[in-house]
Short mmCIF file of C-alpha atoms in Angstrom, two decimals:
data_model
loop_
_atom_site.label_atom_id
_atom_site.label_comp_id
_atom_site.label_asym_id
_atom_site.label_seq_id
_atom_site.Cartn_x
_atom_site.Cartn_y
_atom_site.Cartn_z
CA MET A 1 -39.03 3.35 -4.16
CA ASP A 2 -37.02 6.71 -3.95
CA ASP A 3 -34.11 5.99 -6.10
CA ARG A 4 -31.66 8.71 -4.71
CA THR A 5 -27.59 9.32 -3.46
CA PRO A 6 -27.15 10.70 -0.32
CA LEU A 7 -25.22 13.21 -2.01
CA LEU A 8 -26.34 12.48 -6.26
CA VAL A 9 -29.38 12.15 -7.68
CA GLY A 10 -30.07 9.60 -10.33
CA ASP A 11 -32.67 10.34 -13.48
CA THR A 12 -36.15 7.74 -12.07
CA SER A 13 -37.62 8.83 -15.92
CA SER A 14 -35.72 6.67 -18.03
CA PRO A 15 -36.77 3.11 -18.92
CA ARG A 16 -33.44 1.53 -17.80
CA ALA A 17 -34.01 3.40 -14.47
CA ILE A 18 -37.46 2.36 -13.86
CA ASP A 19 -36.23 -1.41 -14.41
CA THR A 20 -33.43 -1.03 -12.40
CA GLN A 21 -34.99 1.17 -9.79
CA ASP A 22 -36.35 -1.66 -7.45
CA SER A 23 -33.84 -3.72 -7.98
CA VAL A 24 -30.90 -1.61 -7.08
CA ASP A 25 -33.15 -0.31 -3.62
CA ASP A 26 -33.61 -3.76 -2.69
CA GLU A 27 -30.10 -4.55 -2.92
CA ILE A 28 -29.00 -0.94 -0.55
CA GLU A 29 -31.71 -0.18 1.62
CA ASN A 30 -30.82 0.38 4.73
CA PRO A 31 -32.83 2.49 7.06
CA THR A 32 -30.54 2.99 9.16
CA ARG A 33 -27.99 4.57 6.58
CA PRO A 34 -27.60 8.46 6.40
CA THR A 35 -28.53 10.84 3.96
CA GLY A 36 -27.83 14.14 3.25
CA PHE A 37 -25.75 16.35 5.52
CA LYS A 38 -24.81 13.10 7.55
CA PHE A 39 -23.55 11.36 4.70
CA ALA A 40 -21.38 14.05 3.32
CA ILE A 41 -19.75 13.80 7.34
CA VAL A 42 -19.55 10.37 6.98
CA PHE A 43 -17.76 10.28 3.50
CA ALA A 44 -15.19 13.25 4.04
CA CYS A 45 -13.85 11.23 6.68
CA ILE A 46 -13.80 8.46 4.89
CA LEU A 47 -11.50 10.56 2.22
CA LEU A 48 -9.60 11.90 5.07
CA GLY A 49 -8.75 8.31 5.91
CA ASP A 50 -7.72 7.12 2.94
CA PHE A 51 -6.04 10.02 2.55
CA PHE A 52 -3.84 9.91 5.62
CA VAL A 53 -3.36 5.87 5.24
CA GLY A 54 -2.07 5.98 1.66
CA TYR A 55 0.35 9.31 3.28
CA ASP A 56 1.31 7.09 6.20
CA THR A 57 2.04 3.76 3.71
CA SER A 58 4.53 5.76 1.39
CA CYS A 59 5.66 9.00 3.82
CA VAL A 60 8.08 6.48 5.80
CA ALA A 61 10.17 5.77 2.84
CA THR A 62 11.53 9.67 2.52
CA LEU A 63 12.05 9.58 6.72
CA THR A 64 13.76 5.87 6.58
CA PRO A 65 16.71 7.62 6.30
CA VAL A 66 16.98 10.51 8.81
CA ILE A 67 15.13 7.72 11.16
CA THR A 68 17.93 5.07 11.35
CA ALA A 69 20.19 7.81 11.45
CA GLU A 70 19.09 9.51 14.70
CA PHE A 71 18.55 5.65 16.43
CA HIS A 72 21.69 3.84 14.98
CA ALA A 73 19.42 1.56 13.83
CA ILE A 74 20.62 0.61 10.20
CA ASP A 75 19.60 -3.10 10.40
CA ASN A 76 15.89 -2.11 11.08
CA LEU A 77 15.51 -0.17 8.05
CA GLY A 78 12.95 -2.81 6.64
CA TRP A 79 10.99 -3.27 9.05
CA TYR A 80 9.65 0.67 9.48
CA GLY A 81 8.07 -0.51 6.43
CA ILE A 82 7.08 -4.00 7.03
CA ALA A 83 5.92 -3.67 10.35
CA TYR A 84 2.89 -0.79 9.65
CA VAL A 85 1.72 -3.71 6.00
CA LEU A 86 2.18 -6.84 7.99
CA ALA A 87 0.33 -5.21 10.80
CA MET A 88 -2.39 -3.99 7.55
CA ALA A 89 -2.37 -7.11 5.97
CA SER A 90 -3.21 -9.65 8.52
CA THR A 91 -5.45 -7.86 9.68
CA VAL A 92 -7.90 -6.35 6.56
CA LEU A 93 -9.66 -10.22 6.54
CA THR A 94 -10.49 -9.85 10.15
CA PHE A 95 -12.20 -6.30 9.25
CA GLY A 96 -13.80 -7.10 6.72
CA GLN A 97 -15.20 -9.85 9.38
CA LEU A 98 -15.76 -7.85 12.30
CA TYR A 99 -17.58 -4.87 9.70
CA ASN A 100 -19.84 -7.60 9.00
CA LEU A 101 -20.78 -9.03 12.42
CA TYR A 102 -20.61 -5.45 14.52
CA PRO A 103 -21.92 -2.11 14.75
CA MET A 104 -20.20 -0.67 12.10
CA LYS A 105 -19.84 3.19 13.03
CA ALA A 106 -18.17 1.64 16.85
CA ILE A 107 -15.11 -0.45 14.55
CA PHE A 108 -14.91 2.71 12.42
CA LEU A 109 -14.27 4.91 14.96
CA ALA A 110 -12.28 1.95 16.90
CA SER A 111 -9.87 1.94 13.91
CA PHE A 112 -9.55 5.35 14.07
CA ALA A 113 -8.55 5.67 17.61
CA THR A 114 -6.18 3.07 17.04
CA PHE A 115 -4.49 4.73 13.86
CA ALA A 116 -3.96 7.89 16.51
CA LEU A 117 -2.55 6.61 18.71
CA GLY A 118 0.27 4.46 16.14
CA SER A 119 0.79 7.88 14.66
CA ALA A 120 0.93 9.28 18.18
CA ILE A 121 3.43 6.34 19.70
CA SER A 122 5.72 6.61 16.39
CA ALA A 123 5.96 10.38 16.83
CA THR A 124 7.62 10.62 20.16
CA ALA A 125 9.32 7.01 19.94
CA PRO A 126 12.35 7.28 22.04
CA SER A 127 14.03 4.04 20.48
CA SER A 128 13.60 2.19 17.17
CA LEU A 129 11.71 -0.95 18.67
CA VAL A 130 9.29 1.62 19.82
CA PHE A 131 8.93 3.26 16.43
CA ILE A 132 8.26 -0.11 15.08
CA VAL A 133 5.93 -0.76 17.57
CA GLY A 134 4.32 2.40 16.37
CA ARG A 135 4.32 1.56 12.78
CA ALA A 136 2.68 -1.55 13.20
CA VAL A 137 -0.87 0.05 15.45
CA SER A 138 -0.75 2.26 12.86
CA GLY A 139 -1.19 -0.62 10.54
CA PHE A 140 -3.95 -2.05 12.49
CA GLY A 141 -6.27 1.12 12.52
CA GLY A 142 -4.89 1.94 9.14
CA SER A 143 -6.59 -1.58 7.75
CA GLY A 144 -9.89 -0.82 10.01
CA ILE A 145 -9.94 2.77 8.08
CA PHE A 146 -9.41 0.83 4.81
CA ALA A 147 -11.71 -1.56 5.24
CA GLY A 148 -14.45 0.43 6.76
CA GLY A 149 -14.74 2.80 3.82
CA SER A 150 -15.79 0.30 1.03
CA ILE A 151 -17.54 -1.31 3.34
CA ILE A 152 -19.32 1.91 4.79
CA VAL A 153 -19.86 3.20 0.77
CA ALA A 154 -21.09 -0.02 -0.26
CA HIS A 155 -23.93 -0.18 2.40
CA THR A 156 -24.86 3.51 1.72
CA THR A 157 -24.63 4.22 -2.12
CA PRO A 158 -27.18 2.54 -4.96
CA LEU A 159 -25.29 0.27 -6.51
CA LYS A 160 -25.19 2.98 -10.15
CA HIS A 161 -23.69 5.67 -8.26
CA ARG A 162 -21.28 3.74 -5.89
CA PRO A 163 -18.05 3.67 -8.21
CA ILE A 164 -18.51 7.40 -8.30
CA PHE A 165 -17.65 7.31 -4.19
CA GLN A 166 -15.54 4.54 -4.62
CA SER A 167 -12.99 6.73 -7.23
CA LEU A 168 -13.46 9.42 -5.17
CA SER A 169 -12.28 7.23 -2.54
CA GLY A 170 -9.77 5.70 -4.26
CA GLY A 171 -8.07 7.92 -5.90
CA MET A 172 -7.61 10.23 -2.78
CA GLU A 173 -5.58 7.03 -1.21
CA CYS A 174 -3.36 7.05 -4.82
CA ILE A 175 -3.09 10.80 -4.41
CA ALA A 176 -1.59 10.53 -1.01
CA LEU A 177 0.31 7.27 -1.74
CA ALA A 178 2.16 9.47 -4.74
CA LEU A 179 2.87 12.51 -2.94
CA GLY A 180 3.33 11.22 0.52
CA PRO A 181 7.02 11.46 0.26
CA LEU A 182 7.38 15.11 -0.74
CA ALA A 183 4.68 15.82 2.19
CA SER A 184 7.04 14.12 4.08
CA GLY A 185 10.10 15.37 2.95
CA ALA A 186 8.78 19.22 3.17
CA ILE A 187 7.47 18.59 6.84
CA GLU A 188 11.23 17.04 7.95
CA GLY A 189 12.53 20.71 6.35
CA ILE A 190 10.41 22.48 7.93
CA SER A 191 10.58 20.80 11.59
CA SER A 192 11.13 17.32 11.68
CA TRP A 193 10.53 13.63 11.45
CA ARG A 194 8.52 13.57 14.19
CA VAL A 195 5.77 16.15 13.28
CA ALA A 196 5.60 14.27 9.45
CA PHE A 197 3.65 11.54 12.37
CA THR A 198 2.01 13.66 14.45
CA VAL A 199 0.16 15.70 11.93
CA ILE A 200 -2.05 12.44 11.35
CA VAL A 201 -3.07 12.59 15.20
CA PRO A 202 -5.44 15.11 15.16
CA VAL A 203 -7.20 14.56 11.78
CA CYS A 204 -7.76 11.79 13.28
CA ILE A 205 -8.99 13.15 16.55
CA THR A 206 -11.66 15.10 13.98
CA ASN A 207 -13.31 12.52 12.35
CA ILE A 208 -13.61 11.01 15.63
CA ALA A 209 -15.84 13.70 16.98
CA ALA A 210 -17.46 14.06 13.77
CA ILE A 211 -19.19 11.25 12.95
CA GLY A 212 -19.31 9.71 16.67
CA LEU A 213 -21.26 13.79 17.17
CA LEU A 214 -23.38 14.20 13.97
CA VAL A 215 -24.26 10.76 13.01
CA GLU A 216 -26.34 9.03 15.05
CA HIS A 217 -25.78 5.30 13.34
CA LEU A 218 -24.48 3.18 10.06
CA PRO A 219 -26.53 0.84 8.70
CA LYS A 220 -26.86 -2.26 10.05
CA PRO A 221 -24.23 -5.48 9.54
CA LYS A 222 -25.94 -8.38 7.97
CA ASP A 223 -24.84 -10.53 11.01
CA SER A 224 -25.45 -8.28 13.15
CA THR A 225 -28.39 -10.69 14.87
CA LEU A 226 -26.22 -13.27 15.58
CA SER A 227 -25.38 -14.64 19.17
CA ARG A 228 -22.27 -13.64 20.77
CA LEU A 229 -20.56 -17.43 20.04
CA GLU A 230 -21.88 -17.12 16.67
CA LYS A 231 -20.00 -14.25 15.82
CA PHE A 232 -16.86 -15.62 17.48
CA ARG A 233 -17.24 -18.45 15.48
CA THR A 234 -16.93 -16.56 12.46
CA LEU A 235 -14.24 -14.70 12.70
CA ASP A 236 -11.37 -16.58 11.10
CA ILE A 237 -8.72 -16.91 14.33
CA ALA A 238 -7.26 -19.71 12.92
CA GLY A 239 -6.56 -18.08 9.75
CA PHE A 240 -4.88 -15.23 11.46
CA CYS A 241 -3.03 -16.95 14.07
CA THR A 242 -1.30 -19.40 11.22
CA PHE A 243 -0.73 -16.30 9.07
CA VAL A 244 1.07 -13.91 11.25
CA PRO A 245 3.27 -16.59 12.86
CA GLY A 246 4.59 -17.49 9.78
CA ILE A 247 4.45 -13.95 8.20
CA ILE A 248 7.17 -12.99 10.69
CA ALA A 249 9.85 -16.20 10.93
CA LEU A 250 9.92 -15.42 7.05
CA ILE A 251 10.94 -11.98 7.82
CA LEU A 252 13.36 -12.64 10.61
CA ALA A 253 15.12 -15.26 8.90
CA LEU A 254 15.46 -13.27 6.03
CA GLN A 255 16.86 -10.31 8.43
CA PHE A 256 19.18 -12.36 10.33
CA GLY A 257 20.10 -14.83 7.26
CA GLY A 258 23.55 -13.97 5.30
CA VAL A 259 23.96 -11.04 7.77
CA THR A 260 24.41 -11.78 11.52
CA VAL A 261 23.64 -15.99 11.11
CA GLU A 262 24.59 -18.27 8.50
CA TRP A 263 22.70 -19.53 6.35
CA SER A 264 22.79 -22.94 7.27
CA ASP A 265 22.22 -22.89 10.81
CA TRP A 266 19.53 -24.43 12.42
CA ARG A 267 17.56 -21.71 13.61
CA LEU A 268 17.23 -20.23 9.96
CA THR A 269 16.28 -23.51 8.70
CA ALA A 270 13.79 -23.97 11.48
CA LEU A 271 12.40 -20.02 10.70
CA LEU A 272 11.99 -21.41 6.89
CA LEU A 273 10.20 -24.95 7.60
CA ILE A 274 7.81 -22.76 10.38
CA ALA A 275 6.96 -20.02 7.56
CA GLY A 276 6.52 -22.38 4.86
CA LEU A 277 4.59 -24.90 6.68
CA LEU A 278 1.99 -22.30 8.19
CA SER A 279 2.04 -20.22 4.39
CA LEU A 280 0.65 -23.47 3.17
CA VAL A 281 -1.99 -23.98 5.63
CA PHE A 282 -2.98 -20.39 5.31
CA PHE A 283 -3.03 -19.53 1.46
CA ALA A 284 -2.66 -21.91 -1.50
CA VAL A 285 -1.81 -19.33 -4.26
CA GLN A 286 -0.26 -15.72 -3.43
CA TYR A 287 -1.20 -13.52 -6.71
CA ARG A 288 0.06 -9.72 -6.96
CA ALA A 289 0.85 -7.50 -9.64
CA GLY A 290 2.35 -4.39 -9.99
CA SER A 291 3.49 -3.03 -6.15
CA THR A 292 6.24 -5.16 -5.79
CA SER A 293 8.36 -3.31 -7.47
CA LEU A 294 6.85 -0.59 -6.35
CA PHE A 295 7.53 -0.64 -2.92
CA VAL A 296 11.15 -2.26 -3.80
CA ILE A 297 13.17 0.87 -5.89
CA GLY A 298 10.40 3.66 -4.00
CA PHE A 299 11.95 2.42 -0.57
CA TYR A 300 15.44 2.99 -1.76
CA LEU A 301 15.17 6.12 -4.08
CA SER A 302 15.10 7.66 -1.35
CA LEU A 303 18.08 6.41 0.69
CA TYR A 304 20.03 6.76 -2.63
CA PHE A 305 18.95 10.30 -2.82
CA GLN A 306 19.59 11.44 0.71
CA THR A 307 22.95 8.91 0.64
CA LEU A 308 24.81 9.32 -2.37
CA ILE A 309 23.83 12.65 -3.44
CA PRO A 310 23.87 13.84 -0.88
CA ALA A 311 20.36 15.05 -0.60
CA SER A 312 17.97 16.27 2.43
CA PRO A 313 14.49 14.65 3.29
CA LEU A 314 12.57 17.41 1.06
CA GLN A 315 15.46 17.27 -1.25
CA SER A 316 14.89 13.39 -1.95
CA SER A 317 10.96 13.97 -1.89
CA LEU A 318 11.41 16.37 -5.03
CA LEU A 319 13.68 14.57 -6.62
CA TYR A 320 11.26 11.34 -5.96
CA LEU A 321 8.53 13.88 -8.21
CA PRO A 322 8.56 12.01 -11.55
CA THR A 323 7.87 8.86 -9.92
CA ALA A 324 4.50 10.28 -7.73
CA VAL A 325 3.34 12.46 -10.39
CA SER A 326 3.24 9.80 -13.15
CA PHE A 327 2.54 7.03 -11.25
CA ALA A 328 -0.76 9.23 -9.73
CA ILE A 329 -1.49 10.37 -13.82
CA SER A 330 -1.12 7.04 -14.96
CA ILE A 331 -3.63 5.46 -12.22
CA LEU A 332 -5.68 8.33 -13.00
CA LEU A 333 -5.78 7.12 -17.02
CA ALA A 334 -5.75 3.49 -16.98
CA GLY A 335 -9.43 3.52 -16.35
CA PRO A 336 -10.37 5.47 -19.17
CA LEU A 337 -8.18 3.28 -21.26
CA VAL A 338 -9.48 0.44 -20.82
CA THR A 339 -12.94 1.73 -20.98
CA ARG A 340 -12.35 2.96 -24.64
CA THR A 341 -10.36 -0.02 -25.30
CA GLY A 342 -12.88 -2.87 -23.59
CA TYR A 343 -9.93 -4.88 -22.48
CA TYR A 344 -8.24 -4.35 -19.50
CA THR A 345 -5.04 -7.26 -20.48
CA PRO A 346 -3.43 -5.33 -23.05
CA VAL A 347 -3.00 -1.89 -20.66
CA SER A 348 -1.30 -4.72 -18.12
CA ALA A 349 0.71 -5.94 -21.02
CA LEU A 350 1.45 -2.12 -21.56
CA GLY A 351 2.29 -1.35 -17.74
CA SER A 352 4.44 -4.75 -17.61
CA LEU A 353 6.08 -3.74 -20.44
CA LEU A 354 6.67 0.33 -19.23
CA LEU A 355 7.49 -1.14 -15.72
CA THR A 356 10.18 -3.30 -16.78
CA PHE A 357 12.03 -0.25 -19.23
CA GLY A 358 11.90 1.59 -16.65
CA SER A 359 13.04 -0.95 -13.70
CA LEU A 360 15.79 -1.69 -15.56
CA HIS A 361 17.00 2.14 -16.68
CA VAL A 362 16.59 3.04 -12.96
CA VAL A 363 19.60 -0.04 -12.39
CA ARG A 364 21.15 1.85 -15.76
CA THR A 365 20.88 5.80 -14.53
CA PHE A 366 21.25 5.05 -10.67
CA THR A 367 24.71 4.65 -10.02
CA TYR A 368 27.79 5.63 -8.17
CA PRO A 369 29.30 8.89 -8.75
CA ALA A 370 25.87 9.98 -8.17
CA PRO A 371 25.60 13.35 -9.64
CA ALA A 372 25.92 11.91 -12.84
CA ALA A 373 22.10 10.18 -12.36
CA VAL A 374 20.21 13.59 -11.70
CA GLU A 375 22.19 15.69 -15.02
CA GLY A 376 19.92 16.02 -17.84
CA TYR A 377 16.73 14.02 -18.40
CA SER A 378 18.04 10.17 -17.45
CA TRP A 379 17.26 10.85 -13.85
CA ILE A 380 13.52 11.93 -14.78
CA LEU A 381 12.86 9.45 -17.98
CA ALA A 382 14.10 6.07 -15.42
CA GLN A 383 11.26 7.55 -12.86
CA ALA A 384 8.85 8.33 -15.35
CA LEU A 385 9.07 5.07 -17.30
CA PHE A 386 8.07 3.10 -14.06
CA GLY A 387 6.09 5.49 -12.54
CA THR A 388 3.90 5.17 -15.11
CA GLY A 389 4.02 1.27 -15.46
CA ALA A 390 3.43 0.93 -12.26
CA GLY A 391 0.08 3.21 -12.87
CA LEU A 392 -1.32 1.12 -15.83
CA VAL A 393 -1.01 -2.36 -13.76
CA PHE A 394 -1.60 -1.64 -10.35
CA GLY A 395 -5.28 -1.70 -11.02
CA GLN A 396 -5.74 -3.82 -13.97
CA ALA A 397 -6.37 -7.18 -11.46
CA TYR A 398 -8.96 -5.53 -9.45
CA THR A 399 -10.57 -4.60 -12.96
CA ALA A 400 -10.54 -8.38 -14.14
CA VAL A 401 -12.23 -9.51 -10.43
CA GLN A 402 -15.45 -7.03 -11.22
CA VAL A 403 -15.62 -8.66 -14.97
CA GLU A 404 -15.23 -11.87 -13.89
CA LEU A 405 -17.29 -12.06 -10.98
CA ALA A 406 -20.00 -9.77 -12.91
CA SER A 407 -22.37 -12.50 -12.66
CA ARG A 408 -22.11 -13.51 -8.64
CA PRO A 409 -21.45 -9.76 -7.55
CA GLU A 410 -21.92 -10.50 -3.86
CA ASP A 411 -18.56 -12.31 -4.32
CA VAL A 412 -17.09 -9.21 -5.52
CA THR A 413 -16.60 -7.56 -2.07
CA THR A 414 -14.64 -10.72 -0.75
CA ALA A 415 -12.36 -11.16 -3.65
CA LEU A 416 -11.73 -7.34 -3.69
CA VAL A 417 -10.39 -7.72 0.42
CA VAL A 418 -8.41 -10.51 -0.63
CA LEU A 419 -6.51 -9.45 -3.59
CA SER A 420 -6.12 -5.91 -1.30
CA PHE A 421 -4.74 -8.51 1.21
CA CYS A 422 -2.55 -10.81 -1.14
CA GLN A 423 -1.05 -7.33 -2.57
CA GLU A 424 0.43 -6.14 0.57
CA ILE A 425 1.40 -9.74 1.46
CA GLY A 426 3.56 -9.31 -2.00
CA GLY A 427 5.08 -5.98 -0.43
CA ILE A 428 5.94 -7.49 2.93
CA ALA A 429 7.81 -10.22 1.16
CA ALA A 430 9.76 -7.82 -1.32
CA LEU A 431 11.32 -5.04 1.39
CA ALA A 432 12.05 -8.24 3.92
CA VAL A 433 13.88 -9.69 1.04
CA CYS A 434 15.75 -6.65 -0.14
CA GLN A 435 16.77 -5.72 3.77
CA ASN A 436 18.57 -8.86 3.28
CA VAL A 437 20.03 -7.58 0.37
CA PHE A 438 21.25 -4.47 1.47
CA LEU A 439 22.60 -5.07 4.70
CA SER A 440 24.74 -8.43 3.92
CA ARG A 441 25.96 -7.14 0.86
CA LEU A 442 27.04 -3.80 2.30
CA SER A 443 28.51 -5.14 5.61
CA THR A 444 30.42 -7.18 2.97
CA ARG A 445 31.63 -4.87 1.51
CA VAL A 446 32.41 -2.03 4.04
CA GLN A 447 34.18 -4.56 6.31
CA VAL A 448 36.81 -5.10 3.10
CA ILE A 449 37.10 -1.55 2.96
CA LEU A 450 37.57 -0.68 6.46
CA PRO A 451 38.96 -4.15 7.42
CA GLY A 452 38.77 -3.84 11.91
CA VAL A 453 36.03 -2.01 11.74
CA ASP A 454 32.62 -2.42 13.03
CA ALA A 455 30.46 -2.57 9.75
CA LYS A 456 27.02 -2.27 11.56
CA ARG A 457 28.48 0.97 12.97
CA ILE A 458 28.70 3.29 9.78
CA MET A 459 25.64 1.62 9.17
CA ASP A 460 23.97 3.19 11.53
CA ALA A 461 25.38 6.14 11.90
CA GLY A 462 24.18 7.68 8.62
CA ARG A 463 26.62 9.32 6.10
CA GLU A 464 26.88 12.98 8.55
CA GLY A 465 27.18 10.86 11.07
CA TRP A 466 30.50 9.12 9.51
CA GLU A 467 33.32 11.72 10.67
CA GLY A 468 35.39 9.87 13.23
CA LEU A 469 34.93 6.84 11.94
CA VAL A 470 35.66 6.73 8.53
CA PRO A 471 38.41 8.75 7.34
CA GLU A 472 38.47 11.26 4.53
CA SER A 473 40.38 9.15 2.72
CA LEU A 474 38.40 6.24 1.91
CA VAL A 475 34.73 8.02 2.59
CA GLU A 476 34.79 7.74 -1.87
CA SER A 477 35.33 4.03 -1.41
CA VAL A 478 32.33 3.56 0.97
CA LEU A 479 29.80 5.43 -0.85
CA GLY A 480 31.32 3.25 -3.63
CA ALA A 481 29.86 0.43 -1.75
CA TYR A 482 27.35 1.80 -0.99
CA GLY A 483 25.91 2.44 -4.64
CA GLU A 484 26.79 -0.91 -5.96
CA THR A 485 24.62 -2.46 -2.79
CA LEU A 486 21.56 0.16 -4.44
CA THR A 487 22.06 -1.46 -7.74
CA GLU A 488 21.84 -4.98 -6.61
CA VAL A 489 18.86 -4.08 -4.52
CA PHE A 490 16.66 -2.15 -8.01
CA TRP A 491 17.38 -5.23 -9.25
CA VAL A 492 15.00 -7.02 -7.12
CA GLY A 493 12.31 -4.61 -8.65
CA VAL A 494 13.55 -5.66 -12.02
CA VAL A 495 12.56 -9.11 -10.81
CA ALA A 496 9.49 -8.21 -9.79
CA ALA A 497 8.36 -5.62 -13.23
CA LEU A 498 9.22 -9.20 -14.89
CA GLY A 499 6.38 -11.24 -12.59
CA THR A 500 4.02 -8.61 -13.92
CA PHE A 501 3.68 -10.57 -16.99
CA ALA A 502 2.29 -13.55 -15.27
CA ALA A 503 -1.02 -11.67 -15.59
CA LEU A 504 -0.81 -12.00 -19.08
CA GLY A 505 -1.33 -15.52 -19.36
CA GLY A 506 -5.00 -14.78 -17.36
CA VAL A 507 -8.57 -14.52 -19.52
CA TRP A 508 -8.98 -11.65 -21.42
CA GLY A 509 -12.73 -10.68 -20.98
CA SER A 510 -14.05 -7.53 -21.85
CA VAL A 511 -16.03 -4.27 -20.32
CA LYS A 512 -17.73 -4.44 -22.76
CA GLU A 513 -19.01 -8.26 -23.40
CA GLU A 514 -22.97 -9.11 -23.32
CA GLU A 515 -24.73 -10.37 -20.52
CA GLY A 516 -24.86 -13.41 -21.40
CA SER A 517 -21.36 -14.02 -21.47
CA GLY A 518 -21.18 -13.41 -17.67
CA MET A 519 -20.48 -10.21 -17.58
CA LYS A 520 -22.30 -7.01 -17.76
CA SER A 521 -22.76 -5.27 -20.82
CA ASP A 522 -23.99 -1.59 -20.61
CA GLU A 523 -22.54 1.77 -20.61
CA GLY A 524 -22.93 1.47 -16.51
CA VAL A 525 -20.80 -1.52 -16.51
CA ALA A 526 -17.81 0.46 -18.56
CA SER A 527 -18.09 3.45 -16.11
CA SER A 528 -17.67 0.90 -12.83
CA VAL A 529 -14.59 -0.86 -14.23
CA ASP A 530 -13.08 2.76 -14.85
CA ALA A 531 -14.19 3.86 -11.54
CA ASP A 532 -12.72 0.40 -9.91
CA VAL A 533 -9.55 0.85 -11.91
CA THR A 534 -8.56 3.85 -9.90
CA TRP A 535 -9.67 2.24 -7.00
CA THR A 536 -6.00 0.77 -6.62
CA LEU A 537 -5.64 -0.05 -2.99
CA GLN A 538 -9.18 -0.65 -2.12
#
């Protein structure tokens, strides 16, 4: 058999290559897979998709203050991030099933079309509600791109070269996650926040045209021969229908509890009971590491910069750069570090330590008056510690899955998708909790400073809209209320960072252990784990 990848040719002359060649080919051989130029087209589209899925995840952090001010909807602040992540989390498992049942090309292209539609809705939204709907639609499409990219790579490349392509794919998304706030802030500074979403549409159209016209087919899914009824039964409809309502019930309870409705109200009790029961039906254990703290502090730092400095969206994204750069670099360095030491748990421990100290430093540094926070190097150090810790922790769970399931490779893909799903849920919960803390505490403080004034109007208007609402003599007091409230929100990030230490209680598996222990032992495993460490959101 010819053991060639679409872009790389392996050395088939060595004894090891000859010994493993047949087994590798047996695993991935598919007569319908694209090769050569056609594979290059497919993989380029996957990379573009990964980049813009990551960009769409992170860009909203910088743009949220501007959007809430335009729509006068500060109470929807958390939903701008939650809607996108919720849509991704609730459908990523379903898309994994769809790719195993129906033509991959059709599902992949439909995902790009949905992603483009959601971006167009967000870009043209006349109201906050429509914008949230657009974010949700984008999340559905992003979930299909997210799942499809990894599945297509797994079906079009030999196992021994697959980590190379997976690391490129994951690295592209990580770069977008890190630099998305900077890019969207720059776009908003040059044009408007709407253009930051519009730019996604032509990229999606280009990808659809390239694959649709130049690539005849993608590999056939393993269950494509099942009947329509059997395919329908295979889909986890029950899981989807219990997860989504449960999460929405929880978010609504956290959004309104203590803000517009008392916690003792029977409606909140009912929402929490529904959320709890449906969650128990859907899953028993939720595992997450690193991502929650990143969601919390990353999302609200932009609000801090734009309200308390005050900074423009572009300036805000530049001030956030220490977090973005340190996060991206540490993700890329985590893989070689694990390969060098052989163990992923010490790297996770180091990351947890840096993440916790960084989160505490953020709480101490980003206070009010704000100018003190951006003088000297303290604000850079706080973000650098935080970003480095988050990057080191972020991918270690994926390495653990690869190592612990080395003897059962057929389960690895499912495990990675489930792990990604759980990390998305962690982000949803974090944003929901922080929104409740921010809105309830800020509203209380503003009402004390300005009794008789509608606190929601002041929060909706944003700092630029306070003229006529907030007397000049009380502006500093209101800003102080913002500063105190954001400090409390950042403490949620500290708690989340402390939670990452729970990962240290897991198995101390080594990527260098012998095969007899159920783990792969040769140098190929080290490179595989190295690549998958950088594949932090796949």
